Amino acid sequence: MSIFFHHLRFAFRNIFRSKIYSLFNIFGFALGFTICIIAGLYIYREFSVDKSFKDHQNIYRIVDDENNLSRMDYDLAGMFRDRFPEIKYLTPMRFLSASDFILKLPENENFITVENVLSVENDFFRIFPLDFLAGDPANPFNPELSVIVTESVAEKLFGRTDIVGKQISTFRGLMPISAVVRDVPENSSFKADMILNSDTEIKFGSSCRNGNEICYNPYAIYALLNESTDIRLLEEKINANFPENKSETNKIRLQPLTEVYFDKTIPDNDNLPGNRSLVFVFMTIAIVILTLSVINYVNFALSQQLDTLKQLGVKMTYGASIKQLRSYYLVEIGLSVILSFILSLIIGLYFLPVFDNILGVHLDIKHILTPVFILSILSVLAIVVLVSSLTPFYIISKYDVQMLFGKKQTYFGKQRGKMILTGCQMGITVVMFICLFMLQKQLDYMKNYDLGFEKDHLLKIEIPHEGYEAFMNEISQYHFVQNMAYSGGTPGTSSYTEEQPVEQSNRMVTVNKIYSEPNFIETFDIKLLQGRNFTNADRGNSCIVSEEVMKQMEWDTFEGKKCNGYQVIGIIRDINTTSLHHRIEPVNIIFADEGRGPVDCLNVRFTGDIAEAVAQLRQSWKKVYPDTIFEYYFYNEVFDAYYKKEERQSTAIAIISFVAIIITCMGLIGQVKQTSLSKAKEIGIRKINGATIVEMMLVIPKNFLKSFAVAFVFAIPIAWIAMDKWLENFAFKTAISWWIFALSGVVVFMILTSFILW
C-alpha cells in the first residue's frame, strides 16, 4: 500500500510538472468518455423501451401472420378473450393518426393541443398499469362515454389533478373526465395524452372492402398471458379454430412487447419506431471516439519518449525493478483516466440537455448507477488503462539505463507505429466528415424532392362541416387566395384506405382514398395525365386514380374500370402521401357524396406574405366560427417533420465530427513536438544556410502529409460502404457523389495542416 501511495504522489507530481501535456492528455480522454457516456445512455434507453411495465415479459401483440399486419377486426378481441383462458387480460388498442387535437374548457378560452390519443378498453390499465391520481382504477371509464387524461394534460388545463367530473370540449364533443393517470413512461413505444373508451361507439378508423359492403374497425390487440403459458402451443390452439372475422384474418402469431419497438417489418405499426441501425451507429461512434482518445494518449506518450527514458534511468539507477516500473505507469495512467472520467461526468451533465433535444429522447444520468452501466464503465476504464499502458511498457522493455549515459545510441528510427496511429486518427476523422456531408446531402434531397404536388404556400385548415361554405365565401374575396378545395384526407396528414381486389389474381391492393371537391387537383397543382377532371355531374360516382393504382391493378387503360366502387375518369401523376422512406402508394381521389365521404379540412393555395395571409384567414374564421379554435398546418412543414430523425442524426454526427477533429489535432501536438526535436539539427543547418521560416516549417509536415494521403485512400471505401448501407433505409435516395469524398478530404486536410503549421 505504501508503494501505491508513493507511485500516486509521483504521478500527481508529473501531472503538475508537465501541465500542457497533462491538460491535453486528460482533456482528450474526457472528450472521449463524454461521448461514450452519452452514447451509452442512449443505447441503454433504447434497449429498455417498454421494460418499465410490470410483467412486460408476458405482454404480447397479436399479429396477422399471413398478411404481416398488426391491425385486425376489433371484434376479434372479445372472441379471443372468451375462448382462450391462457389470456389473462386483453385490450384492443388504436392510435388516432392525425395532427394536433385541441382540448378546451367550455367555460372559458383556455385550451391546449395534444398529439397522442388512444382508444382502448378497461383492461388496458391492467396490462399497462399506469398510476391513478384521480378516478377508480377498477372502473376507469365511468361513465362509459368519458375521457381519461394524463397528469401533464390536467396540469396544463386546470393546474391540478383532482378534476374527475369536469367537462372538456374534445373533437368528439363535450365529454366528462373520469380519471387522471400519470404520464406514460418516457421509454415506451406508445404515448398518450388523452385516452378514450373503445367499448362505446367511439372507435378510430374504418377499413372496407368489396366496394364498402364489408367494413370494420382495424385495431391492434395486446394480451397479458398467464405466466405458465406456452406461447407456441397457444398460437397453434388459436390458429386451429380461428374465429370468423371481417378483416379476413386466418392466422396469428404472438409478438413479444419487447420486440415491437425495433420491428420495422409490419407496415401498419402504430407504435413509435425504434432504429437498430442508429443504435449500432452510436455503438460504433463510442468505440471510434474512445479509440481516438487512446491513440491520442499513445501519441503523447511517444512524443515524451526522451523524458520517459530519463525518468526510467533515474528509477533504475536507484534500484527500481521492471515490475515496480510497470506498476508505477499503471498508477499514473489510471490516475489520468480517473480524472478524465470525473471531468467527463461534469461535461456530460452540462451538455446532456443539448443531446436530449438533438436525439428527441430523454437521457437520464441516473442510469449510470444501474449495475449493468457500472459494470460497463469499469470494464471500459480497465481496458483503456491496459491499452494505454502498452506504450510505456514497450519503452521499458526496449531501452536500458546505459542509453542515458551515452554508452548506447538511442535510435527511434522512422517510428512506423507512431505514423500508423496518426494515420488511423486522420482516416477516422475523414470518414466522419464524409458521413456528415452525405447525410446532409440526402436530407436536402428529401426536402426538395418533387412530391407530385406543390407543397409550398399550401395551407390546411381543420374545419367543421357546418358553415364551411360561408367560410369559403368569406375568404374567396382575398387577393392572396389563389385556389381552395374542401377534402377528407390529404397527402402527408390523414387519409382513408380500402382494399381493392386485382381482377387477374386473388391479390388485394390497399388504396389510399382522398375525398375531394372538383378543384382539389388545381389547388394541389397535381398533373392530370389522362382523362378529365371532375364536373358536378360526377358527384358520388367518379374518381381519379394515380399511376401506381394502374400499375398495381395491372390495368392497361382506365376506361370502364372502377376503383373502390367509383368509376375511374382520369389518371394523375403519382403523389407522395408519406415520407420518402417509403415507396409510392396507390391513391384514389374520390368526388363523393357528402353522406358517403368524410370531408373535414379546407386546403388553401395562397401567395404573398405568410403572416399577413394567416392573420386575415384567422380574422375571417372568427366571424364564421367565433367559438372554435383556428387550427391550421403548412404542408411543407408537415413533410419536413418526417425527416426530424435524419436532422437529429446530422446534428449528432456534426458534433461528434467536431470532437473527433479536436482529439486528432491534440494528438498531432505530440507528433509535432517529437518531430521538431528529432529534426532540430536539420532545421539548424537549414537556418545557417539561409532557409526562410516558411521553408524550415515545411520540413515538419512532410511525414504527416504522407500519413494523411494513405489515411484518405483507406477512408474512401469504408465511408462508401457505410453510406450505401445507410441509404438502403430510403425508397428515394440521392447518389453518392465523388465530390463528397473530395470535399471531406480537403476540409480535414486544411484543418489539420493549419493546426500543424500554427
mmCIF file of N, CA, C and O in Angstrom, residues 376-434:
data_model
loop_
_atom_site.group_PDB
_atom_site.id
_atom_site.type_symbol
_atom_site.label_atom_id
_atom_site.label_comp_id
_atom_site.label_asym_id
_atom_site.label_seq_id
_atom_site.Cartn_x
_atom_site.Cartn_y
_atom_site.Cartn_z
ATOM 1 N N SER A 376 -20.197 -1.889 -17.073
ATOM 2 C CA SER A 376 -19.695 -1.464 -18.383
ATOM 3 C C SER A 376 -18.643 -0.374 -18.232
ATOM 4 O O SER A 376 -17.599 -0.399 -18.909
ATOM 5 N N ILE A 377 -18.903 0.588 -17.338
ATOM 6 C CA ILE A 377 -17.945 1.682 -17.126
ATOM 7 C C ILE A 377 -16.620 1.140 -16.588
ATOM 8 O O ILE A 377 -15.539 1.512 -17.073
ATOM 9 N N LEU A 378 -16.694 0.268 -15.586
ATOM 10 C CA LEU A 378 -15.469 -0.296 -15.015
ATOM 11 C C LEU A 378 -14.695 -1.099 -16.057
ATOM 12 O O LEU A 378 -13.457 -1.030 -16.109
ATOM 13 N N SER A 379 -15.409 -1.835 -16.891
ATOM 14 C CA SER A 379 -14.749 -2.626 -17.926
ATOM 15 C C SER A 379 -14.043 -1.724 -18.933
ATOM 16 O O SER A 379 -12.897 -1.975 -19.318
ATOM 17 N N VAL A 380 -14.739 -0.654 -19.371
ATOM 18 C CA VAL A 380 -14.149 0.273 -20.339
ATOM 19 C C VAL A 380 -12.926 0.962 -19.749
ATOM 20 O O VAL A 380 -11.878 1.074 -20.407
ATOM 21 N N LEU A 381 -13.034 1.425 -18.491
ATOM 22 C CA LEU A 381 -11.891 2.093 -17.858
ATOM 23 C C LEU A 381 -10.701 1.147 -17.739
ATOM 24 O O LEU A 381 -9.552 1.550 -17.990
ATOM 25 N N ALA A 382 -10.955 -0.101 -17.364
ATOM 26 C CA ALA A 382 -9.875 -1.079 -17.238
ATOM 27 C C ALA A 382 -9.208 -1.337 -18.579
ATOM 28 O O ALA A 382 -7.964 -1.397 -18.682
ATOM 29 N N ILE A 383 -10.014 -1.475 -19.641
ATOM 30 C CA ILE A 383 -9.462 -1.717 -20.974
ATOM 31 C C ILE A 383 -8.631 -0.526 -21.438
ATOM 32 O O ILE A 383 -7.535 -0.693 -21.982
ATOM 33 N N VAL A 384 -9.143 0.689 -21.201
ATOM 34 C CA VAL A 384 -8.416 1.896 -21.617
ATOM 35 C C VAL A 384 -7.081 1.996 -20.890
ATOM 36 O O VAL A 384 -6.047 2.314 -21.500
ATOM 37 N N VAL A 385 -7.071 1.720 -19.591
ATOM 38 C CA VAL A 385 -5.821 1.778 -18.818
ATOM 39 C C VAL A 385 -4.819 0.753 -19.348
ATOM 40 O O VAL A 385 -3.633 1.065 -19.554
ATOM 41 N N LEU A 386 -5.276 -0.467 -19.581
ATOM 42 C CA LEU A 386 -4.370 -1.523 -20.049
ATOM 43 C C LEU A 386 -3.832 -1.217 -21.441
ATOM 44 O O LEU A 386 -2.624 -1.361 -21.698
ATOM 45 N N VAL A 387 -4.699 -0.786 -22.357
ATOM 46 C CA VAL A 387 -4.251 -0.484 -23.719
ATOM 47 C C VAL A 387 -3.298 0.706 -23.722
ATOM 48 O O VAL A 387 -2.270 0.700 -24.410
ATOM 49 N N SER A 388 -3.620 1.733 -22.949
ATOM 50 C CA SER A 388 -2.764 2.920 -22.894
ATOM 51 C C SER A 388 -1.424 2.628 -22.240
ATOM 52 O O SER A 388 -0.451 3.362 -22.445
ATOM 53 N N SER A 389 -1.365 1.558 -21.437
ATOM 54 C CA SER A 389 -0.109 1.204 -20.757
ATOM 55 C C SER A 389 0.861 0.474 -21.665
ATOM 56 O O SER A 389 2.031 0.301 -21.305
ATOM 57 N N LEU A 390 0.402 0.041 -22.828
ATOM 58 C CA LEU A 390 1.276 -0.729 -23.715
ATOM 59 C C LEU A 390 2.494 0.083 -24.153
ATOM 60 O O LEU A 390 3.597 -0.461 -24.294
ATOM 61 N N THR A 391 2.310 1.398 -24.378
ATOM 62 C CA THR A 391 3.425 2.225 -24.852
ATOM 63 C C THR A 391 4.544 2.334 -23.820
ATOM 64 O O THR A 391 5.704 2.045 -24.138
ATOM 65 N N PRO A 392 4.272 2.761 -22.568
ATOM 66 C CA PRO A 392 5.376 2.805 -21.595
ATOM 67 C C PRO A 392 5.968 1.423 -21.309
ATOM 68 O O PRO A 392 7.169 1.305 -21.073
ATOM 69 N N PHE A 393 5.128 0.377 -21.335
ATOM 70 C CA PHE A 393 5.666 -0.978 -21.137
ATOM 71 C C PHE A 393 6.629 -1.331 -22.264
ATOM 72 O O PHE A 393 7.664 -1.967 -22.041
ATOM 73 N N TYR A 394 6.286 -0.912 -23.487
ATOM 74 C CA TYR A 394 7.160 -1.170 -24.635
ATOM 75 C C TYR A 394 8.491 -0.441 -24.463
ATOM 76 O O TYR A 394 9.568 -0.992 -24.734
ATOM 77 N N ILE A 395 8.412 0.823 -24.009
ATOM 78 C CA ILE A 395 9.639 1.597 -23.800
ATOM 79 C C ILE A 395 10.513 0.949 -22.729
ATOM 80 O O ILE A 395 11.733 0.854 -22.858
ATOM 81 N N ILE A 396 9.875 0.471 -21.659
ATOM 82 C CA ILE A 396 10.616 -0.187 -20.579
ATOM 83 C C ILE A 396 11.350 -1.416 -21.091
ATOM 84 O O ILE A 396 12.525 -1.669 -20.754
ATOM 85 N N SER A 397 10.689 -2.180 -21.922
ATOM 86 C CA SER A 397 11.300 -3.426 -22.401
ATOM 87 C C SER A 397 12.374 -3.190 -23.452
ATOM 88 O O SER A 397 13.271 -4.009 -23.632
ATOM 89 N N LYS A 398 12.309 -2.044 -24.173
ATOM 90 C CA LYS A 398 13.216 -1.829 -25.300
ATOM 91 C C LYS A 398 14.509 -1.136 -24.898
ATOM 92 O O LYS A 398 15.564 -1.413 -25.466
ATOM 93 N N TYR A 399 14.465 -0.230 -23.939
ATOM 94 C CA TYR A 399 15.639 0.568 -23.615
ATOM 95 C C TYR A 399 16.171 0.212 -22.232
ATOM 96 O O TYR A 399 15.430 -0.217 -21.362
ATOM 97 N N ASP A 400 17.518 0.437 -22.068
ATOM 98 C CA ASP A 400 18.116 0.230 -20.753
ATOM 99 C C ASP A 400 18.790 1.511 -20.296
ATOM 100 O O ASP A 400 18.951 2.461 -21.054
ATOM 101 N N VAL A 401 19.236 1.500 -19.062
ATOM 102 C CA VAL A 401 19.751 2.709 -18.421
ATOM 103 C C VAL A 401 21.013 3.241 -19.077
ATOM 104 O O VAL A 401 21.330 4.421 -19.001
ATOM 105 N N GLN A 402 21.799 2.374 -19.792
ATOM 106 C CA GLN A 402 23.054 2.821 -20.385
ATOM 107 C C GLN A 402 22.825 3.866 -21.476
ATOM 108 O O GLN A 402 23.743 4.621 -21.799
ATOM 109 N N MET A 403 21.619 3.916 -22.057
ATOM 110 C CA MET A 403 21.344 4.905 -23.098
ATOM 111 C C MET A 403 21.459 6.327 -22.561
ATOM 112 O O MET A 403 21.777 7.259 -23.297
ATOM 113 N N LEU A 404 21.160 6.484 -21.280
ATOM 114 C CA LEU A 404 21.175 7.830 -20.708
ATOM 115 C C LEU A 404 22.582 8.354 -20.460
ATOM 116 O O LEU A 404 22.774 9.531 -20.194
ATOM 117 N N PHE A 405 23.608 7.474 -20.528
ATOM 118 C CA PHE A 405 24.982 7.882 -20.236
ATOM 119 C C PHE A 405 25.869 7.829 -21.469
ATOM 120 O O PHE A 405 27.090 7.831 -21.376
ATOM 121 N N GLY A 406 25.228 7.734 -22.653
ATOM 122 C CA GLY A 406 25.988 7.800 -23.895
ATOM 123 C C GLY A 406 26.690 6.537 -24.277
ATOM 124 O O GLY A 406 27.463 6.523 -25.226
ATOM 125 N N LYS A 407 26.507 5.419 -23.553
ATOM 126 C CA LYS A 407 27.197 4.173 -23.867
ATOM 127 C C LYS A 407 26.475 3.397 -24.961
ATOM 128 O O LYS A 407 27.018 2.485 -25.541
ATOM 129 N N LYS A 408 25.219 3.748 -25.182
ATOM 130 C CA LYS A 408 24.469 3.164 -26.283
ATOM 131 C C LYS A 408 23.709 4.286 -26.983
ATOM 132 O O LYS A 408 23.293 5.255 -26.364
ATOM 133 N N GLN A 409 23.534 4.127 -28.273
ATOM 134 C CA GLN A 409 22.842 5.150 -29.044
ATOM 135 C C GLN A 409 21.335 4.925 -28.999
ATOM 136 O O GLN A 409 20.867 3.804 -29.154
ATOM 137 N N THR A 410 20.651 5.986 -28.762
ATOM 138 C CA THR A 410 19.191 5.912 -28.789
ATOM 139 C C THR A 410 18.731 6.116 -30.220
ATOM 140 O O THR A 410 19.011 7.135 -30.837
ATOM 141 N N TYR A 411 17.995 5.129 -30.729
ATOM 142 C CA TYR A 411 17.568 5.198 -32.120
ATOM 143 C C TYR A 411 16.054 4.970 -32.185
ATOM 144 O O TYR A 411 15.564 3.925 -31.801
ATOM 145 N N PHE A 412 15.402 5.997 -32.657
ATOM 146 C CA PHE A 412 13.949 5.911 -32.734
ATOM 147 C C PHE A 412 13.461 5.448 -34.102
ATOM 148 O O PHE A 412 12.312 5.128 -34.286
ATOM 149 N N GLY A 413 14.373 5.480 -35.069
ATOM 150 C CA GLY A 413 14.006 5.012 -36.396
ATOM 151 C C GLY A 413 12.901 5.866 -36.993
ATOM 152 O O GLY A 413 12.709 7.021 -36.670
ATOM 153 N N LYS A 414 12.160 5.286 -37.924
ATOM 154 C CA LYS A 414 11.077 6.009 -38.593
ATOM 155 C C LYS A 414 9.786 5.996 -37.783
ATOM 156 O O LYS A 414 8.833 6.656 -38.135
ATOM 157 N N GLN A 415 9.787 5.187 -36.726
ATOM 158 C CA GLN A 415 8.617 5.132 -35.843
ATOM 159 C C GLN A 415 7.332 4.905 -36.642
ATOM 160 O O GLN A 415 6.393 5.684 -36.634
ATOM 161 N N ARG A 416 7.308 3.795 -37.363
ATOM 162 C CA ARG A 416 6.156 3.481 -38.211
ATOM 163 C C ARG A 416 4.880 3.329 -37.378
ATOM 164 O O ARG A 416 3.792 3.686 -37.825
ATOM 165 N N GLY A 417 5.038 2.762 -36.173
ATOM 166 C CA GLY A 417 3.858 2.599 -35.321
ATOM 167 C C GLY A 417 3.204 3.926 -35.020
ATOM 168 O O GLY A 417 1.967 4.056 -35.048
ATOM 169 N N LYS A 418 4.031 4.940 -34.740
ATOM 170 C CA LYS A 418 3.503 6.264 -34.448
ATOM 171 C C LYS A 418 2.759 6.841 -35.652
ATOM 172 O O LYS A 418 1.671 7.407 -35.525
ATOM 173 N N MET A 419 3.325 6.680 -36.836
ATOM 174 C CA MET A 419 2.702 7.203 -38.043
ATOM 175 C C MET A 419 1.418 6.445 -38.382
ATOM 176 O O MET A 419 0.464 7.021 -38.902
ATOM 177 N N ILE A 420 1.388 5.148 -38.090
ATOM 178 C CA ILE A 420 0.172 4.364 -38.337
ATOM 179 C C ILE A 420 -0.964 4.858 -37.441
ATOM 180 O O ILE A 420 -2.104 5.017 -37.882
ATOM 181 N N LEU A 421 -0.629 5.121 -36.167
ATOM 182 C CA LEU A 421 -1.647 5.624 -35.246
ATOM 183 C C LEU A 421 -2.180 6.980 -35.705
ATOM 184 O O LEU A 421 -3.389 7.227 -35.669
ATOM 185 N N THR A 422 -1.276 7.853 -36.141
ATOM 186 C CA THR A 422 -1.697 9.157 -36.646
ATOM 187 C C THR A 422 -2.574 9.000 -37.875
ATOM 188 O O THR A 422 -3.592 9.683 -38.033
ATOM 189 N N GLY A 423 -2.195 8.085 -38.752
ATOM 190 C CA GLY A 423 -2.995 7.829 -39.949
ATOM 191 C C GLY A 423 -4.385 7.324 -39.600
ATOM 192 O O GLY A 423 -5.372 7.695 -40.248
ATOM 193 N N CYS A 424 -4.475 6.483 -38.573
ATOM 194 C CA CYS A 424 -5.787 5.986 -38.136
ATOM 195 C C CYS A 424 -6.669 7.130 -37.650
ATOM 196 O O CYS A 424 -7.871 7.191 -37.979
ATOM 197 N N GLN A 425 -6.077 8.034 -36.871
ATOM 198 C CA GLN A 425 -6.847 9.189 -36.412
ATOM 199 C C GLN A 425 -7.373 10.009 -37.586
ATOM 200 O O GLN A 425 -8.548 10.386 -37.631
ATOM 201 N N MET A 426 -6.488 10.274 -38.535
ATOM 202 C CA MET A 426 -6.888 11.071 -39.695
ATOM 203 C C MET A 426 -7.963 10.353 -40.511
ATOM 204 O O MET A 426 -8.940 10.967 -40.961
ATOM 205 N N GLY A 427 -7.782 9.048 -40.713
ATOM 206 C CA GLY A 427 -8.742 8.282 -41.503
ATOM 207 C C GLY A 427 -10.120 8.270 -40.872
ATOM 208 O O GLY A 427 -11.141 8.439 -41.554
ATOM 209 N N ILE A 428 -10.180 8.073 -39.552
ATOM 210 C CA ILE A 428 -11.462 8.069 -38.844
ATOM 211 C C ILE A 428 -12.145 9.427 -38.975
ATOM 212 O O ILE A 428 -13.361 9.511 -39.208
ATOM 213 N N THR A 429 -11.354 10.493 -38.861
ATOM 214 C CA THR A 429 -11.916 11.838 -38.980
ATOM 215 C C THR A 429 -12.468 12.079 -40.377
ATOM 216 O O THR A 429 -13.554 12.665 -40.535
ATOM 217 N N VAL A 430 -11.755 11.627 -41.403
ATOM 218 C CA VAL A 430 -12.237 11.778 -42.783
ATOM 219 C C VAL A 430 -13.551 11.027 -42.971
ATOM 220 O O VAL A 430 -14.500 11.538 -43.584
ATOM 221 N N VAL A 431 -13.641 9.806 -42.454
ATOM 222 C CA VAL A 431 -14.872 9.017 -42.563
ATOM 223 C C VAL A 431 -16.032 9.756 -41.904
ATOM 224 O O VAL A 431 -17.153 9.803 -42.443
ATOM 225 N N MET A 432 -15.797 10.344 -40.726
ATOM 226 C CA MET A 432 -16.849 11.071 -40.024
ATOM 227 C C MET A 432 -17.354 12.245 -40.864
ATOM 228 O O MET A 432 -18.572 12.477 -40.952
ATOM 229 N N PHE A 433 -16.453 12.969 -41.506
ATOM 230 C CA PHE A 433 -16.862 14.119 -42.309
ATOM 231 C C PHE A 433 -17.582 13.683 -43.577
ATOM 232 O O PHE A 433 -18.535 14.346 -44.017
ATOM 233 N N ILE A 434 -17.167 12.583 -44.187
ATOM 234 C CA ILE A 434 -17.874 12.059 -45.366
ATOM 235 C C ILE A 434 -19.311 11.700 -44.983
ATOM 236 O O ILE A 434 -20.263 12.039 -45.699
#
